[in-house]
């Protein structure tokens, strides 16, 4: 595939599939030169030597790269899966890992990569393409929303809680926690979560059976009078896929880290959580399928999160430094934000999901109908697939 691009340099940009043997070294350079972030914070991703690590767990995926001459100057990844969306079974294609190295930006290469991936999606029967970025990523939003016709769809919040190493959090004695078998968990999710959720994966059993999925737990009150309140969540060990490292952070964070390092021991003695060292690579657990029902479910969600914290604290010699949950900032996600323990300083509410119909354009008589559908779909919560993280 050859695309048009704007640099005066007369070489063409060639889009092709990623080839591990040929490209792995140049890919590392691309990833390193494309840190994601804003003026204040940069987050580096360590793919543990495997550029395909983020798409390996989905049933169908691809990675495309852009060459200019012998130089690999950009890349993009995509994965396809069946989900329930607006009461229908559809295939969605997730766009991720789009990178163009700085000297080659604003020449149309990012757009060419996305368009080629969309063509691949269409050839694999995808109904909608979607992607996630940050509210302040002007380049990404300018490209997807401004140029390629994507619509902002949701603004979930990413909640981050530091793991408290070496200290077990005490769980309330009136709350019971039980690990579900995969079949039980799948059935529970299908019955209680799928009907109220957009993007619920049709292949939930595959996710729950994946080696990265550590299990599903429900919390309930031991007292029979409170039987109508319960909470559920599953845990995904993202540390085994990739690790993160903060490259640059606001001054306030740097100062606080220094102070916490100095007084860390005292904090532990007082039973408080010290700030984790996030400037060296760290792993995290991702909580998915977080759902709660009943008037007293808030404490149950909190107890489940504390239970996961205790698991993380004793895991892998402290590799897992934080627990991450992504919840819908709108609809009933607001209630979850209040119940899920998290540190505001480490969390953010600027995640932005954008979507574009790939097949439905002819069927939708006008764009108004399409927008209308998204407004209606905001009444349901969002199921964040751990494979998309
Ligand atoms: C986002 C990124 C891939 C864009 O690649 P690119 O090759 O420069 O994009 P294009 O040249 O195709 O840009 C197409 C349009 O997007 C918009 N755009 C691109 N960069 C922009 C920027 N920095 N600010 C505002 N709009 C921008 C413009 O509308 C542009 O059209 P124009 O140049 O005619 O004005 C690149 O900036 C990048 O790698 N950034 C770091 C990684 C990242 O943030 N990835 C996205 C994660 S979702």
CSV table of C-alpha atoms and ligand atoms in Angstrom, one decimal:
chain,number,residue,atom,x,y,z
A,1,UNK,CA,0.0,0.0,0.0
A,2,UNK,CA,1.4,3.4,-1.0
A,3,UNK,CA,0.0,6.6,0.4
A,4,UNK,CA,0.3,10.3,-0.6
A,5,UNK,CA,2.0,12.6,1.9
A,6,UNK,CA,3.0,16.2,1.9
A,7,UNK,CA,6.7,16.4,2.5
A,8,UNK,CA,8.7,18.0,-0.4
A,9,UNK,CA,11.1,15.1,-0.1
A,10,UNK,CA,9.9,13.0,-3.1
A,11,UNK,CA,10.0,9.6,-1.4
A,12,UNK,CA,6.6,7.8,-1.0
A,13,UNK,CA,5.3,6.6,2.3
A,14,UNK,CA,4.7,2.9,2.1
A,15,UNK,CA,2.3,1.2,4.6
A,16,UNK,CA,2.8,-2.5,5.2
A,17,UNK,CA,2.3,-5.1,8.0
A,18,UNK,CA,4.8,-5.1,10.9
A,19,UNK,CA,7.5,-7.8,10.6
A,20,UNK,CA,9.0,-8.7,14.0
A,21,UNK,CA,12.4,-9.9,12.6
A,22,UNK,CA,12.9,-6.9,10.3
A,23,UNK,CA,11.3,-4.1,12.4
A,24,UNK,CA,11.8,-4.7,16.1
A,25,UNK,CA,14.8,-2.4,16.5
A,26,UNK,CA,13.4,0.5,14.6
A,27,UNK,CA,10.1,0.1,16.5
A,28,UNK,CA,11.9,0.6,19.8
A,29,UNK,CA,13.2,3.9,18.4
A,30,UNK,CA,9.7,5.0,17.3
A,31,UNK,CA,8.2,4.2,20.7
A,32,UNK,CA,11.0,6.0,22.5
A,33,UNK,CA,10.7,9.2,20.4
A,34,UNK,CA,6.9,9.3,20.8
A,35,UNK,CA,6.3,9.7,24.5
A,36,UNK,CA,2.6,10.4,25.3
A,37,UNK,CA,1.7,13.3,27.6
A,38,UNK,CA,1.4,17.0,27.9
A,39,UNK,CA,3.7,19.8,29.0
A,40,UNK,CA,3.5,18.6,32.6
A,41,UNK,CA,3.5,14.8,32.5
A,42,UNK,CA,5.0,12.2,30.3
A,43,UNK,CA,4.2,8.5,30.5
A,44,UNK,CA,6.6,5.9,28.9
A,45,UNK,CA,5.4,2.4,28.0
A,46,UNK,CA,7.8,-0.4,28.4
A,47,UNK,CA,6.5,-3.2,26.1
A,48,UNK,CA,9.0,-5.7,27.6
A,49,UNK,CA,10.6,-6.2,24.2
A,50,UNK,CA,7.3,-7.2,22.5
A,51,UNK,CA,5.8,-4.4,20.3
A,52,UNK,CA,2.7,-6.5,19.8
A,53,UNK,CA,2.0,-7.1,23.5
A,54,UNK,CA,-1.1,-4.9,23.6
A,55,UNK,CA,-2.9,-6.8,20.8
A,56,UNK,CA,-1.8,-10.3,21.5
A,57,UNK,CA,-4.8,-11.1,23.6
A,58,UNK,CA,-7.6,-10.2,21.2
A,59,UNK,CA,-8.9,-12.8,18.7
A,60,UNK,CA,-8.0,-10.8,15.6
A,61,UNK,CA,-5.5,-8.0,15.3
A,62,UNK,CA,-2.9,-6.4,13.1
A,63,UNK,CA,0.0,-3.9,13.3
A,64,UNK,CA,0.8,-1.6,10.3
A,65,UNK,CA,4.0,0.4,9.9
A,66,UNK,CA,4.8,3.4,7.7
A,67,UNK,CA,8.2,3.4,5.8
A,68,UNK,CA,9.8,6.4,4.1
A,69,UNK,CA,12.7,5.0,2.2
A,70,UNK,CA,14.4,2.6,4.6
A,71,UNK,CA,13.2,4.4,7.7
A,72,UNK,CA,10.3,3.2,9.8
A,73,UNK,CA,8.6,6.5,10.8
A,74,UNK,CA,5.2,5.4,12.1
A,75,UNK,CA,3.0,2.6,13.3
A,76,UNK,CA,-0.6,1.7,14.3
A,77,UNK,CA,-2.3,-1.3,15.8
A,78,UNK,CA,-5.9,-2.5,15.6
A,79,UNK,CA,-7.9,-5.3,17.2
A,80,UNK,CA,-11.4,-6.6,16.4
A,81,UNK,CA,-13.9,-8.2,18.6
A,82,UNK,CA,-17.7,-8.8,18.8
A,83,UNK,CA,-19.6,-6.7,21.3
A,84,UNK,CA,-23.1,-5.7,22.3
A,85,UNK,CA,-23.7,-2.1,21.3
A,86,UNK,CA,-27.0,-0.4,21.6
A,87,UNK,CA,-28.8,-3.7,22.0
A,88,UNK,CA,-27.2,-5.1,18.8
A,89,UNK,CA,-24.3,-7.6,18.2
A,90,UNK,CA,-21.7,-5.8,16.2
A,91,UNK,CA,-18.0,-6.0,15.5
A,92,UNK,CA,-15.9,-3.2,16.7
A,93,UNK,CA,-12.3,-2.3,15.8
A,94,UNK,CA,-10.1,-0.7,18.4
A,95,UNK,CA,-7.4,1.7,17.1
A,96,UNK,CA,-4.4,1.9,19.4
A,97,UNK,CA,-0.7,2.6,19.4
A,98,UNK,CA,-0.7,5.3,16.7
A,99,UNK,CA,2.7,6.9,16.5
A,100,UNK,CA,4.5,9.1,14.0
A,101,UNK,CA,8.1,10.2,14.8
A,102,UNK,CA,8.4,14.0,15.3
A,103,UNK,CA,10.4,14.9,12.1
A,104,UNK,CA,7.7,13.3,10.0
A,105,UNK,CA,4.6,14.8,11.6
A,106,UNK,CA,2.0,17.1,9.9
A,107,UNK,CA,2.7,15.4,6.6
A,108,UNK,CA,-0.4,13.2,6.5
A,109,UNK,CA,1.3,10.0,7.6
A,110,UNK,CA,-0.9,9.6,10.8
A,111,UNK,CA,-4.0,9.9,8.6
A,112,UNK,CA,-2.8,7.4,6.0
A,113,UNK,CA,-2.0,4.9,8.8
A,114,UNK,CA,-5.6,5.3,10.3
A,115,UNK,CA,-7.2,5.1,6.8
A,116,UNK,CA,-5.3,1.9,6.0
A,117,UNK,CA,-6.3,0.4,9.3
A,118,UNK,CA,-10.0,1.3,8.7
A,119,UNK,CA,-9.7,-0.5,5.3
A,120,UNK,CA,-8.4,-3.6,7.1
A,121,UNK,CA,-11.3,-3.3,9.6
A,122,UNK,CA,-13.9,-3.1,6.8
A,123,UNK,CA,-12.3,-6.2,5.2
A,124,UNK,CA,-12.9,-8.0,8.5
A,125,UNK,CA,-16.5,-7.0,8.8
A,126,UNK,CA,-16.1,-4.3,11.4
A,127,UNK,CA,-19.1,-2.0,12.0
A,128,UNK,CA,-17.5,0.7,14.2
A,129,UNK,CA,-14.0,1.8,14.7
A,130,UNK,CA,-13.2,3.4,18.1
A,131,UNK,CA,-10.2,4.8,19.9
A,132,UNK,CA,-9.2,6.4,23.2
A,133,UNK,CA,-7.1,9.5,23.8
A,134,UNK,CA,-6.7,12.3,26.3
A,135,UNK,CA,-8.8,15.5,26.2
A,136,UNK,CA,-5.6,17.6,25.8
A,137,UNK,CA,-4.0,15.5,23.0
A,138,UNK,CA,-4.7,18.1,20.3
A,139,UNK,CA,-2.8,16.2,17.6
A,140,UNK,CA,-4.8,13.0,18.2
A,141,UNK,CA,-8.2,14.8,18.5
A,142,UNK,CA,-7.4,17.0,15.5
A,143,UNK,CA,-6.6,13.9,13.4
A,144,UNK,CA,-9.5,11.6,14.5
A,145,UNK,CA,-12.3,14.1,15.1
A,146,UNK,CA,-11.1,17.1,13.0
A,147,UNK,CA,-9.9,15.2,9.9
A,148,UNK,CA,-11.3,11.7,9.9
A,149,UNK,CA,-14.9,12.1,11.1
A,150,UNK,CA,-14.8,10.4,14.5
A,151,UNK,CA,-17.3,11.5,17.2
A,152,UNK,CA,-16.4,12.0,20.9
A,153,UNK,CA,-18.4,9.3,22.5
A,154,UNK,CA,-17.5,9.0,26.2
A,155,UNK,CA,-15.3,10.6,28.8
A,156,UNK,CA,-14.4,7.8,31.3
A,157,UNK,CA,-12.4,8.5,34.4
A,158,UNK,CA,-9.2,6.6,35.1
A,159,UNK,CA,-8.9,5.9,38.9
A,160,UNK,CA,-5.5,5.0,40.3
A,161,UNK,CA,-4.8,3.7,43.8
A,162,UNK,CA,-1.3,3.0,45.1
A,163,UNK,CA,-0.7,-0.5,46.5
A,164,UNK,CA,0.2,-0.6,50.1
A,165,UNK,CA,3.2,-3.0,50.2
A,166,UNK,CA,3.7,-5.2,53.3
A,167,UNK,CA,0.4,-4.3,55.0
A,168,UNK,CA,-2.9,-6.1,54.6
A,169,UNK,CA,-5.9,-3.8,54.7
A,170,UNK,CA,-8.5,-5.1,57.1
A,171,UNK,CA,-11.8,-6.0,55.5
A,172,UNK,CA,-15.1,-5.4,57.4
A,173,UNK,CA,-16.3,-8.5,59.3
A,174,UNK,CA,-19.9,-8.2,58.1
A,175,UNK,CA,-18.8,-8.5,54.4
A,176,UNK,CA,-18.1,-11.8,52.7
A,177,UNK,CA,-16.0,-12.1,49.5
A,178,UNK,CA,-16.2,-15.2,47.2
A,179,UNK,CA,-14.2,-16.1,44.1
A,180,UNK,CA,-16.4,-17.2,41.2
A,181,UNK,CA,-15.6,-20.0,38.8
A,182,UNK,CA,-15.2,-18.8,35.2
A,183,UNK,CA,-18.6,-20.2,34.1
A,184,UNK,CA,-20.3,-18.6,37.1
A,185,UNK,CA,-18.6,-15.2,36.5
A,186,UNK,CA,-19.6,-15.3,32.8
A,187,UNK,CA,-23.2,-16.1,33.6
A,188,UNK,CA,-23.3,-13.4,36.3
A,189,UNK,CA,-21.9,-10.8,33.9
A,190,UNK,CA,-24.3,-11.9,31.1
A,191,UNK,CA,-27.3,-11.7,33.4
A,192,UNK,CA,-26.6,-8.5,35.4
A,193,UNK,CA,-24.0,-6.5,33.4
A,194,UNK,CA,-24.6,-7.0,29.7
A,195,UNK,CA,-28.2,-5.7,29.6
A,196,UNK,CA,-27.1,-2.3,31.0
A,197,UNK,CA,-23.7,-1.9,29.4
A,198,UNK,CA,-22.4,-0.8,26.0
A,199,UNK,CA,-19.4,-2.6,24.5
A,200,UNK,CA,-20.1,-5.7,26.5
A,201,UNK,CA,-17.8,-8.3,24.8
A,202,UNK,CA,-19.6,-11.3,23.3
A,203,UNK,CA,-16.5,-13.3,24.0
A,204,UNK,CA,-16.5,-12.6,27.8
A,205,UNK,CA,-15.6,-16.3,28.5
A,206,UNK,CA,-12.4,-15.9,26.5
A,207,UNK,CA,-11.4,-12.8,28.6
A,208,UNK,CA,-12.2,-14.6,31.9
A,209,UNK,CA,-10.2,-17.6,30.8
A,210,UNK,CA,-7.2,-15.6,29.6
A,211,UNK,CA,-4.0,-16.3,31.6
A,212,UNK,CA,-3.8,-12.6,32.5
A,213,UNK,CA,-7.3,-12.7,34.2
A,214,UNK,CA,-6.6,-13.5,37.8
A,215,UNK,CA,-10.2,-14.1,38.8
A,216,UNK,CA,-13.6,-12.7,39.6
A,217,UNK,CA,-14.9,-11.9,43.1
A,218,UNK,CA,-18.3,-11.0,44.5
A,219,UNK,CA,-18.9,-9.2,47.8
A,220,UNK,CA,-22.0,-9.5,49.8
A,221,UNK,CA,-23.2,-8.8,53.4
A,222,UNK,CA,-23.2,-11.8,55.7
A,223,UNK,CA,-26.4,-10.4,57.2
A,224,UNK,CA,-29.5,-11.8,55.3
A,225,UNK,CA,-31.4,-8.5,55.7
A,226,UNK,CA,-28.9,-6.8,53.3
A,227,UNK,CA,-29.0,-9.6,50.7
A,228,UNK,CA,-30.2,-7.3,47.9
A,229,UNK,CA,-26.8,-5.4,47.8
A,230,UNK,CA,-23.8,-7.0,46.1
A,231,UNK,CA,-20.7,-6.0,44.0
A,232,UNK,CA,-18.6,-7.8,41.5
A,233,UNK,CA,-15.2,-7.2,39.8
A,234,UNK,CA,-12.5,-9.1,37.9
A,235,UNK,CA,-8.8,-8.5,38.0
A,236,UNK,CA,-6.4,-8.4,35.0
A,237,UNK,CA,-2.6,-8.6,35.6
A,238,UNK,CA,-1.4,-5.9,33.2
A,239,UNK,CA,2.1,-6.2,34.7
A,240,UNK,CA,2.7,-9.3,32.6
A,241,UNK,CA,1.9,-7.4,29.3
A,242,UNK,CA,3.7,-4.1,29.7
A,243,UNK,CA,5.1,-1.7,32.3
A,244,UNK,CA,4.8,2.1,32.7
A,245,UNK,CA,7.2,4.8,33.9
A,246,UNK,CA,6.6,8.5,34.5
A,247,UNK,CA,9.2,10.4,32.6
A,248,UNK,CA,8.3,13.9,33.7
A,249,UNK,CA,5.8,15.0,36.3
A,250,UNK,CA,4.5,18.3,37.8
A,251,UNK,CA,6.7,19.9,40.4
A,252,UNK,CA,4.1,19.2,43.1
A,253,UNK,CA,4.3,15.5,42.4
A,254,UNK,CA,8.2,15.5,42.5
A,255,UNK,CA,8.2,17.3,45.8
A,256,UNK,CA,5.6,15.1,47.3
A,257,UNK,CA,7.6,12.0,46.2
A,258,UNK,CA,10.7,13.3,47.8
A,259,UNK,CA,8.9,14.1,51.1
A,260,UNK,CA,7.2,10.7,51.0
A,261,UNK,CA,10.5,8.9,50.5
A,262,UNK,CA,11.9,10.7,53.5
A,263,UNK,CA,9.0,9.9,55.8
A,264,UNK,CA,7.9,6.7,54.1
A,265,UNK,CA,8.8,4.5,57.0
A,266,UNK,CA,6.9,6.7,59.5
A,267,UNK,CA,3.8,6.6,57.2
A,268,UNK,CA,3.9,2.8,57.2
A,269,UNK,CA,4.2,2.8,61.0
A,270,UNK,CA,1.1,5.0,61.1
A,271,UNK,CA,-0.7,2.6,58.8
A,272,UNK,CA,-0.7,5.1,55.9
A,273,UNK,CA,0.1,4.5,52.2
A,274,UNK,CA,3.5,5.9,51.0
A,275,UNK,CA,3.6,7.3,47.5
A,276,UNK,CA,4.9,4.6,45.1
A,277,UNK,CA,8.0,5.2,43.1
A,278,UNK,CA,6.5,5.7,39.6
A,279,UNK,CA,9.7,7.1,38.1
A,280,UNK,CA,11.1,3.5,37.7
A,281,UNK,CA,9.1,1.0,35.7
A,282,UNK,CA,6.1,-0.3,37.5
A,283,UNK,CA,3.3,-2.8,36.8
A,284,UNK,CA,-0.4,-2.5,37.6
A,285,UNK,CA,-3.6,-4.5,38.1
A,286,UNK,CA,-6.5,-3.5,36.0
A,287,UNK,CA,-10.0,-4.0,37.5
A,288,UNK,CA,-12.7,-4.7,34.9
A,289,UNK,CA,-16.4,-5.5,35.0
A,290,UNK,CA,-16.8,-3.5,38.2
A,291,UNK,CA,-20.5,-3.5,38.9
A,292,UNK,CA,-22.6,-3.1,42.0
A,293,UNK,CA,-26.3,-3.2,42.9
A,294,UNK,CA,-28.4,-2.5,45.9
A,295,UNK,CA,-28.7,0.4,48.3
A,296,UNK,CA,-25.7,-0.6,50.4
A,297,UNK,CA,-23.3,-1.6,47.6
A,298,UNK,CA,-20.7,1.2,48.1
A,299,UNK,CA,-19.0,-0.5,51.0
A,300,UNK,CA,-19.0,-3.8,49.1
A,301,UNK,CA,-17.1,-2.1,46.1
A,302,UNK,CA,-14.6,-0.7,48.6
A,303,UNK,CA,-14.1,-4.1,50.3
A,304,UNK,CA,-13.5,-5.7,46.9
A,305,UNK,CA,-10.9,-3.0,46.0
A,306,UNK,CA,-9.2,-3.5,49.4
A,307,UNK,CA,-9.1,-7.3,48.8
A,308,UNK,CA,-7.4,-6.7,45.4
A,309,UNK,CA,-4.9,-4.3,47.1
A,310,UNK,CA,-4.0,-7.1,49.5
A,311,UNK,CA,-3.5,-9.5,46.5
A,312,UNK,CA,-1.3,-6.9,44.7
A,313,UNK,CA,0.8,-6.2,47.8
A,314,UNK,CA,1.9,-9.8,48.0
A,315,UNK,CA,2.3,-10.3,44.3
A,316,UNK,CA,5.6,-10.8,42.4
A,317,UNK,CA,8.0,-9.1,44.8
A,318,UNK,CA,6.2,-5.8,44.6
A,319,UNK,CA,6.1,-5.4,40.8
A,320,UNK,CA,2.5,-4.2,40.9
A,321,UNK,CA,2.6,-0.7,42.3
A,322,UNK,CA,-0.9,0.6,41.5
A,323,UNK,CA,-4.4,-0.7,40.9
A,324,UNK,CA,-6.3,1.0,38.0
A,325,UNK,CA,-10.0,1.1,37.3
A,326,UNK,CA,-11.7,2.9,34.4
A,327,UNK,CA,-15.2,4.0,35.0
A,328,UNK,CA,-17.7,5.9,33.0
A,329,UNK,CA,-17.6,9.5,34.2
A,330,UNK,CA,-21.3,9.8,33.3
A,331,UNK,CA,-24.4,7.8,34.1
A,332,UNK,CA,-23.9,5.6,37.2
A,333,UNK,CA,-20.1,5.8,36.9
A,334,UNK,CA,-20.3,8.8,39.2
A,335,UNK,CA,-21.5,6.5,42.0
A,336,UNK,CA,-18.6,4.1,41.4
A,337,UNK,CA,-16.1,7.0,41.5
A,338,UNK,CA,-17.2,7.7,45.0
A,339,UNK,CA,-16.8,4.1,46.1
A,340,UNK,CA,-13.6,3.1,44.4
A,341,UNK,CA,-10.6,4.1,46.6
A,342,UNK,CA,-8.2,6.2,44.5
A,343,UNK,CA,-5.7,9.0,44.8
A,344,UNK,CA,-6.8,12.2,42.9
A,345,UNK,CA,-3.2,13.1,42.2
A,346,UNK,CA,-2.6,9.9,40.3
A,347,UNK,CA,-6.0,9.7,38.7
A,348,UNK,CA,-7.4,11.6,35.7
A,349,UNK,CA,-10.8,12.4,34.2
A,350,UNK,CA,-9.6,13.4,30.8
A,351,UNK,CA,-9.9,10.1,28.9
A,352,UNK,CA,-11.8,10.6,25.7
A,353,UNK,CA,-13.3,7.8,23.6
A,354,UNK,CA,-14.1,8.5,19.9
A,355,UNK,CA,-16.1,6.4,17.5
A,356,UNK,CA,-16.9,6.2,13.8
A,357,UNK,CA,-19.3,4.0,11.9
A,358,UNK,CA,-17.6,2.2,9.1
A,359,UNK,CA,-20.5,0.3,7.5
A,360,UNK,CA,-23.5,2.2,8.6
A,361,UNK,CA,-23.0,5.5,6.8
A,362,UNK,CA,-25.3,4.6,3.9
A,363,UNK,CA,-27.9,3.2,6.3
A,364,UNK,CA,-28.0,6.3,8.5
A,365,UNK,CA,-29.8,8.9,6.5
A,366,UNK,CA,-28.2,11.8,8.2
A,367,UNK,CA,-25.6,12.5,10.8
A,368,UNK,CA,-28.3,13.7,13.3
A,369,UNK,CA,-29.5,10.1,13.6
A,370,UNK,CA,-26.0,8.9,14.4
A,371,UNK,CA,-25.5,11.6,17.1
A,372,UNK,CA,-28.9,10.8,18.5
A,373,UNK,CA,-27.9,7.1,18.9
A,374,UNK,CA,-24.9,8.1,20.9
A,375,UNK,CA,-26.8,10.4,23.2
A,376,UNK,CA,-29.2,7.5,23.9
A,377,UNK,CA,-26.4,5.1,24.5
A,378,UNK,CA,-25.0,7.3,27.3
A,379,UNK,CA,-27.7,6.0,29.6
A,380,UNK,CA,-25.9,2.6,29.8
A,381,UNK,CA,-22.5,2.1,31.5
A,382,UNK,CA,-19.4,1.3,29.6
A,383,UNK,CA,-17.7,-2.1,29.8
A,384,UNK,CA,-13.9,-1.5,29.6
A,385,UNK,CA,-12.3,-4.5,28.0
A,386,UNK,CA,-9.0,-5.2,29.8
A,387,UNK,CA,-7.5,-6.2,26.4
A,388,UNK,CA,-7.9,-2.6,25.3
A,389,UNK,CA,-5.8,-1.2,28.1
B,1,LIG,C1,-1.1,12.0,16.7
B,1,LIG,C2,0.0,11.8,15.6
B,1,LIG,C3,0.0,10.3,15.3
B,1,LIG,C4,-0.4,12.6,14.3
B,1,LIG,O1,0.4,12.2,13.2
B,1,LIG,P1,0.6,13.1,12.0
B,1,LIG,O2,1.3,12.3,10.9
B,1,LIG,O3,1.3,14.3,12.4
B,1,LIG,O4,-0.9,13.5,11.5
B,1,LIG,P2,-1.3,14.1,10.2
B,1,LIG,O5,-0.2,14.8,9.5
B,1,LIG,O6,-2.0,13.0,9.4
B,1,LIG,O7,-2.4,15.1,10.6
B,1,LIG,C5,-3.7,15.2,10.1
B,1,LIG,C6,-4.5,16.3,10.8
B,1,LIG,O8,-4.6,16.1,12.2
B,1,LIG,C7,-4.5,17.3,12.9
B,1,LIG,N1,-3.3,17.5,13.6
B,1,LIG,C8,-2.1,16.7,13.6
B,1,LIG,N2,-1.2,17.1,14.5
B,1,LIG,C9,-1.8,18.1,15.1
B,1,LIG,C10,-1.3,19.0,16.2
B,1,LIG,N3,-0.1,18.8,16.7
B,1,LIG,N4,-2.2,19.9,16.7
B,1,LIG,C11,-3.4,20.1,16.1
B,1,LIG,N5,-3.9,19.3,15.1
B,1,LIG,C12,-3.1,18.4,14.6
B,1,LIG,C13,-4.5,18.4,11.8
B,1,LIG,O9,-5.8,18.7,11.5
B,1,LIG,C14,-3.8,17.7,10.6
B,1,LIG,O10,-4.2,18.2,9.4
B,1,LIG,P3,-3.3,19.5,8.8
B,1,LIG,O11,-1.8,19.1,9.1
B,1,LIG,O12,-3.7,19.5,7.4
B,1,LIG,O13,-3.7,20.6,9.7
B,1,LIG,C15,1.4,12.3,16.0
B,1,LIG,O14,1.3,13.6,16.5
B,1,LIG,C16,2.0,11.5,17.2
B,1,LIG,O15,2.6,10.4,17.0
B,1,LIG,N6,1.8,11.9,18.4
B,1,LIG,C17,2.4,11.2,19.6
B,1,LIG,C18,1.6,9.9,19.9
B,1,LIG,C19,0.2,10.1,20.1
B,1,LIG,O16,-0.3,11.0,20.8
B,1,LIG,N7,-0.6,9.2,19.4
B,1,LIG,C20,-2.1,9.3,19.5
B,1,LIG,C21,-2.5,8.3,20.5
B,1,LIG,S1,-4.3,8.1,20.3
